[in-house]
Coordinates of C-alpha atoms in Angstrom, one line a residue:
M1 CA 139.6 80.3 163.5
V2 CA 136.8 78.3 161.9
G3 CA 137.3 75.4 164.4
W4 CA 137.1 77.9 167.3
I5 CA 133.9 79.4 165.9
K6 CA 132.3 75.9 165.6
Q7 CA 133.3 75.0 169.1
K8 CA 131.8 78.2 170.6
W9 CA 128.6 77.8 168.6
G10 CA 128.3 74.2 169.8
N11 CA 128.8 75.3 173.4
L12 CA 126.1 77.9 173.0
R13 CA 123.6 75.4 171.6
A14 CA 124.4 73.0 174.4
R15 CA 123.6 75.7 177.1
I16 CA 120.2 76.7 175.5
R17 CA 117.3 74.4 176.0
W18 CA 114.6 75.2 173.5
P19 CA 111.2 73.6 173.9
G20 CA 110.9 70.5 171.7
W21 CA 114.5 70.9 170.4
G22 CA 116.1 68.2 172.3
G23 CA 116.9 65.0 170.4
G24 CA 114.4 64.9 167.6
G25 CA 113.6 68.7 167.9
G26 CA 115.0 69.5 164.5
I27 CA 111.4 69.8 163.1
A28 CA 110.5 72.6 165.4
R29 CA 113.7 74.4 164.5
R30 CA 113.0 74.1 160.8
I31 CA 109.5 75.3 161.3
L32 CA 110.8 78.4 163.2
L33 CA 113.4 79.1 160.6
W34 CA 111.0 78.7 157.7
G35 CA 108.5 81.0 159.5
V36 CA 111.1 83.7 160.1
G37 CA 112.3 83.4 156.5
A38 CA 108.7 83.6 155.1
L39 CA 108.0 86.6 157.3
A40 CA 111.2 88.3 156.0
V41 CA 110.3 87.6 152.4
F42 CA 106.8 88.9 152.9
V43 CA 108.0 92.2 154.6
V44 CA 110.5 92.8 151.8
A45 CA 107.9 92.1 149.1
L46 CA 105.4 94.3 150.8
G47 CA 108.0 97.1 151.0
I48 CA 108.6 96.8 147.3
Y49 CA 104.9 97.1 146.6
W50 CA 104.5 100.0 148.9
S51 CA 107.5 101.7 147.1
W52 CA 105.5 102.1 143.8
E53 CA 104.8 105.7 143.0
P54 CA 101.1 106.6 142.2
D55 CA 100.2 106.7 138.6
P56 CA 99.4 110.0 136.9
F57 CA 95.6 110.8 136.6
S58 CA 93.5 112.7 134.1
V59 CA 92.7 116.1 135.5
R60 CA 89.5 116.5 133.5
L61 CA 88.2 113.1 134.4
N62 CA 89.1 113.7 138.1
T63 CA 87.2 117.0 138.0
A64 CA 84.1 115.3 136.6
E65 CA 84.3 112.6 139.3
K66 CA 84.7 115.1 142.2
L67 CA 81.8 117.3 140.9
A68 CA 79.6 114.3 140.4
V69 CA 79.8 113.8 144.2
T70 CA 78.5 117.3 144.7
G71 CA 75.9 117.0 142.0
N72 CA 77.0 120.3 140.5
D73 CA 78.3 121.4 137.1
Y74 CA 81.8 122.7 136.3
V75 CA 82.7 126.2 137.5
I76 CA 85.9 128.2 137.4
G77 CA 88.3 126.7 140.1
A78 CA 86.8 123.2 140.1
A79 CA 89.7 121.7 138.3
T80 CA 92.4 123.2 140.5
T81 CA 90.5 122.3 143.7
S82 CA 89.8 118.8 142.5
A83 CA 93.4 118.2 141.5
M84 CA 94.6 119.3 145.0
I85 CA 92.0 117.0 146.6
R86 CA 93.2 114.1 144.5
V87 CA 96.9 114.7 145.1
A88 CA 96.2 114.9 148.9
E89 CA 94.1 111.7 148.7
S90 CA 97.0 110.0 146.9
L91 CA 99.3 110.7 149.8
L92 CA 96.8 109.0 152.2
D93 CA 95.3 106.2 150.0
K94 CA 98.2 104.9 147.9
P95 CA 99.5 101.4 148.6
G96 CA 100.7 101.3 152.2
G97 CA 98.9 104.6 152.9
Y98 CA 100.9 107.5 154.3
L99 CA 104.3 106.1 155.2
T100 CA 106.4 109.1 156.5
N101 CA 105.2 108.5 160.1
D102 CA 105.3 104.7 160.1
I103 CA 107.1 103.1 163.0
T104 CA 106.7 99.4 162.0
P105 CA 108.1 97.4 159.2
P106 CA 108.2 97.7 156.2
G107 CA 107.3 101.4 156.4
I108 CA 110.0 102.2 159.0
Y109 CA 112.9 101.2 156.7
L110 CA 111.5 102.7 153.5
D111 CA 112.8 106.1 152.5
N112 CA 112.1 106.7 148.8
I113 CA 108.3 107.0 149.1
P114 CA 108.4 109.1 152.3
N115 CA 110.6 111.6 150.5
W116 CA 108.2 111.4 147.5
E117 CA 105.4 112.2 149.9
F118 CA 107.3 115.2 151.2
G119 CA 107.9 116.6 147.8
A120 CA 104.2 116.3 146.8
L121 CA 103.2 117.7 150.3
V122 CA 105.2 120.9 149.8
Q123 CA 103.4 121.6 146.6
V124 CA 100.0 120.9 148.3
R125 CA 101.0 123.3 151.1
D126 CA 102.1 126.1 148.6
L127 CA 98.9 125.8 146.6
S128 CA 96.6 125.6 149.7
R129 CA 98.2 128.9 150.9
A130 CA 97.7 130.5 147.5
M131 CA 94.1 129.3 147.5
R132 CA 93.5 130.8 151.0
E133 CA 95.3 134.1 150.4
S134 CA 94.7 134.8 146.7
F135 CA 92.6 132.5 144.6
S136 CA 89.5 132.6 146.8
R137 CA 89.7 136.4 147.5
S138 CA 88.8 139.3 145.3
Q139 CA 91.2 141.7 147.0
S140 CA 93.5 142.1 150.0
Q141 CA 90.7 143.4 152.2
S142 CA 88.2 140.6 151.4
T143 CA 87.3 137.9 153.9
E144 CA 89.1 134.5 153.9
D145 CA 87.1 131.4 153.0
P146 CA 86.2 129.4 156.1
D147 CA 86.9 126.0 154.6
L148 CA 90.4 127.2 153.4
I149 CA 91.1 128.6 156.8
V150 CA 90.9 125.0 158.1
A151 CA 92.6 123.3 155.1
E152 CA 95.7 125.5 154.8
P153 CA 97.1 125.1 158.4
N154 CA 96.1 121.4 158.5
F155 CA 98.4 120.7 155.5
H156 CA 101.2 122.5 157.4
F157 CA 100.8 120.1 160.4
D158 CA 103.9 118.0 161.2
N159 CA 104.4 115.4 158.5
D160 CA 105.8 112.7 160.8
S161 CA 103.4 112.6 163.7
W162 CA 102.2 109.1 164.3
I163 CA 99.8 109.6 167.2
F164 CA 98.0 112.3 169.2
P165 CA 97.1 113.3 166.5
A166 CA 98.2 111.2 163.6
T167 CA 99.3 113.1 160.5
E168 CA 96.8 111.1 158.4
N169 CA 93.9 112.3 160.5
V170 CA 94.9 116.0 160.2
Y171 CA 95.4 115.8 156.5
G172 CA 92.2 113.9 156.1
E173 CA 90.4 116.8 157.8
A174 CA 92.1 119.2 155.4
V175 CA 90.8 117.1 152.4
E176 CA 87.2 117.2 153.9
S177 CA 87.5 121.0 154.0
L178 CA 88.6 121.2 150.4
Q179 CA 85.7 119.0 149.4
S180 CA 83.3 121.3 151.3
Y181 CA 84.9 124.3 149.4
L182 CA 84.5 122.5 146.1
A183 CA 80.8 121.9 146.8
R184 CA 80.3 125.5 147.8
I185 CA 82.0 127.1 144.8
S186 CA 80.1 124.8 142.4
D187 CA 76.7 125.6 144.0
P188 CA 75.0 128.2 141.8
N189 CA 73.0 129.3 144.8
N190 CA 76.0 130.0 147.0
A191 CA 77.7 133.3 146.2
D192 CA 79.8 133.4 149.4
A193 CA 82.4 130.9 148.1
Q194 CA 84.4 132.0 145.1
F195 CA 87.5 131.2 143.0
F196 CA 89.0 134.0 141.1
A197 CA 91.0 133.2 137.9
R198 CA 93.1 136.3 137.5
A199 CA 96.6 136.8 136.0
D200 CA 97.9 138.5 139.1
N201 CA 97.0 135.7 141.6
L202 CA 98.3 133.0 139.2
A203 CA 101.6 134.9 138.8
T204 CA 101.9 135.1 142.7
W205 CA 101.6 131.3 143.0
L206 CA 104.0 130.7 140.2
E207 CA 106.6 132.8 141.9
D208 CA 106.5 130.3 144.8
V209 CA 106.7 127.4 142.4
E210 CA 109.7 129.0 140.7
T211 CA 111.7 129.2 144.0
R212 CA 110.8 125.6 144.9
L213 CA 111.9 124.3 141.5
G214 CA 115.1 126.4 141.6
S215 CA 116.0 124.9 145.0
L216 CA 115.4 121.4 143.8
S217 CA 117.4 121.9 140.7
Q218 CA 120.4 123.1 142.7
R219 CA 120.2 120.3 145.2
L220 CA 119.9 117.7 142.4
S221 CA 122.9 119.2 140.5
A222 CA 125.0 118.9 143.7
S223 CA 125.0 115.1 143.3
V224 CA 128.4 115.7 141.8
R225 CA 131.0 117.9 143.4
Q226 CA 130.9 121.4 142.1
N227 CA 132.8 124.6 142.6
R228 CA 130.2 127.4 142.4
V229 CA 130.7 131.2 142.3
N230 CA 128.8 132.8 145.1
T231 CA 126.1 134.9 143.5
D232 CA 124.1 135.5 146.7
T233 CA 124.4 139.3 146.5
A234 CA 125.0 139.6 142.7
G235 CA 123.3 142.5 140.9
E236 CA 122.9 144.7 143.9
P237 CA 125.9 146.9 144.9
A238 CA 124.5 147.8 148.2
A239 CA 123.4 144.3 149.1
A240 CA 124.7 142.7 152.3
Q241 CA 124.4 139.4 154.2
S242 CA 124.6 138.5 157.8
T243 CA 127.6 136.1 157.6
P244 CA 130.4 136.7 155.0
V245 CA 131.2 133.7 152.8
D246 CA 133.9 132.9 150.2
S247 CA 133.6 134.1 146.7
E248 CA 133.7 130.5 145.5
I249 CA 132.1 127.6 147.4
Q250 CA 132.3 123.8 146.9
V251 CA 129.0 121.8 147.2
Q252 CA 128.2 118.2 147.1
T253 CA 125.2 116.2 148.3
P254 CA 126.1 113.6 150.9
W255 CA 126.0 110.1 149.3
L256 CA 123.2 108.8 151.6
Q257 CA 121.0 111.8 150.7
I258 CA 121.2 111.6 146.9
D259 CA 118.2 109.2 146.4
D260 CA 116.2 111.2 149.1
I261 CA 116.5 114.4 147.1
F262 CA 115.7 112.6 143.8
Y263 CA 112.5 111.1 145.1
E264 CA 111.5 114.4 146.8
A265 CA 111.9 116.0 143.3
R266 CA 109.8 113.2 141.8
G267 CA 107.0 113.8 144.2
A268 CA 107.1 117.6 143.8
T269 CA 107.0 117.4 140.0
W270 CA 104.3 114.8 140.0
A271 CA 102.0 117.0 142.1
L272 CA 102.9 120.2 140.2
M273 CA 102.3 118.5 136.8
H274 CA 98.7 117.9 137.8
F275 CA 98.2 121.4 139.3
L276 CA 99.4 123.0 136.1
Q277 CA 97.1 120.8 134.0
A278 CA 94.3 122.0 136.2
V279 CA 95.4 125.6 135.8
E280 CA 95.3 125.1 132.0
V281 CA 91.5 124.4 132.5
D282 CA 90.6 127.0 135.1
F283 CA 92.8 129.8 133.7
E284 CA 92.2 129.1 130.1
A285 CA 90.8 132.5 129.2
V286 CA 93.5 134.3 131.2
V287 CA 96.4 132.3 129.7
E288 CA 95.1 132.7 126.1
D289 CA 94.5 136.5 126.7
K290 CA 98.2 136.8 127.6
N291 CA 99.2 134.5 124.7
A292 CA 100.9 132.3 127.2
G293 CA 99.4 128.9 126.3
A294 CA 102.6 127.6 124.6
S295 CA 104.7 128.5 127.7
L296 CA 102.2 126.7 130.0
R297 CA 102.1 123.6 127.7
Q298 CA 105.9 123.5 127.6
I299 CA 106.1 123.5 131.4
I300 CA 103.7 120.6 131.6
R301 CA 105.6 118.7 129.0
E302 CA 108.9 119.0 130.9
L303 CA 107.2 117.9 134.1
E304 CA 105.7 114.9 132.3
A305 CA 109.1 113.9 131.1
S306 CA 110.5 114.0 134.6
Q307 CA 108.1 111.2 135.5
G308 CA 109.8 108.7 133.2
T309 CA 110.3 105.2 134.4
V310 CA 113.6 104.6 136.3
Y311 CA 114.8 101.3 135.0
F312 CA 117.6 100.7 137.5
P313 CA 116.7 99.7 141.1
V314 CA 119.3 102.1 142.5
I315 CA 119.5 105.8 141.8
L316 CA 122.9 106.1 140.0
N317 CA 124.9 109.3 140.4
G318 CA 128.0 108.9 138.2
S319 CA 130.1 111.9 137.2
G320 CA 128.5 114.2 134.6
F321 CA 130.4 112.6 131.7
G322 CA 131.3 109.3 133.4
T323 CA 130.6 105.7 132.6
F324 CA 127.5 105.4 134.8
A325 CA 124.3 107.4 134.5
N326 CA 123.4 110.2 136.8
H327 CA 119.7 110.2 137.5
S328 CA 119.8 113.3 139.6
L329 CA 121.4 115.4 136.8
T330 CA 118.7 114.1 134.4
M331 CA 116.0 115.2 136.8
A332 CA 117.7 118.5 137.3
N333 CA 117.7 119.1 133.5
Y334 CA 113.9 118.7 133.3
I335 CA 113.2 120.8 136.3
S336 CA 115.5 123.6 135.1
R337 CA 113.8 123.7 131.8
A338 CA 110.4 123.7 133.4
N339 CA 111.5 126.5 135.8
A340 CA 112.8 128.6 132.8
A341 CA 109.4 128.2 131.2
I342 CA 107.7 129.2 134.4
I343 CA 109.8 132.4 134.5
D344 CA 108.7 133.2 130.9
L345 CA 105.0 132.4 131.8
R346 CA 105.1 134.7 134.9
N347 CA 106.6 137.5 132.8
L348 CA 103.8 137.2 130.3
L349 CA 101.2 137.2 133.0
E350 CA 102.6 140.3 134.6
Q351 CA 102.6 142.3 131.4
G352 CA 99.7 144.6 130.9

């Protein structure tokens, strides 16, 4: 078999006439091979660099930097708006830029950071919707802010469009609208733009956060095969659903999707960690009035722990008590604890 392969390879080389490869053409061949090898190494190294997750940032320092651009002092809402601007900018300006819509190497073969981007993007979308519908309005009959009318739908634009228009351009316009909103709410002479720090609108946004984290926790836990009791209609005797399902269901994340879900959760918790640190600044009086400061700090602490360094180059998903680690279950643990604290915080905010 080896002799047959060598013979076929020799015949193929004899048929091909490469420029400069005849006789003493070995130099050209070596140059081409070295060039291809160097290009491959460069693309791989660049892909590794682009796969680094953005570092956490100081919410208070970021707020001061964003306000310095406007020339205004701190006002209620500046920390939350500045944090959302910085997270959105991180999606666009990190090493490699925005990668989800890349169609050339190395971006086209990277999947960890694009999933990280999607997790952070979902949190930006949820907060931008809360800003437009609740934080910037005094009541349900009040007028929506013109800048947030632009920012919120732009963040909901397709996350993988590479041209006509490119996703980066649409998200960039959303960031510019948020910067305009920040300048307007921090302008003491402009009473048209407002940010209302109230317990009810904070609780409304936290309800969305709660459902997002609950879903991520379930998807992460499914990295190992589980038999789950169907609780879809539990607690409501008259409840019904469109399609009947078994009382027990078996769930397991496909092997090729395990790292995708893990990095989506990393991006979501990274963004949410900064948003809640900003809430700690803007809603300080509200949180303290409800005696909910400890609950909020506990949520932030769990989210910070979820950003610990992954020391293995591959996301391991051994069985729960097996020989190998299970990074997904570790992440699910932090998210579940944070979600439990969010439920407590929301209950405190909704109490009179």
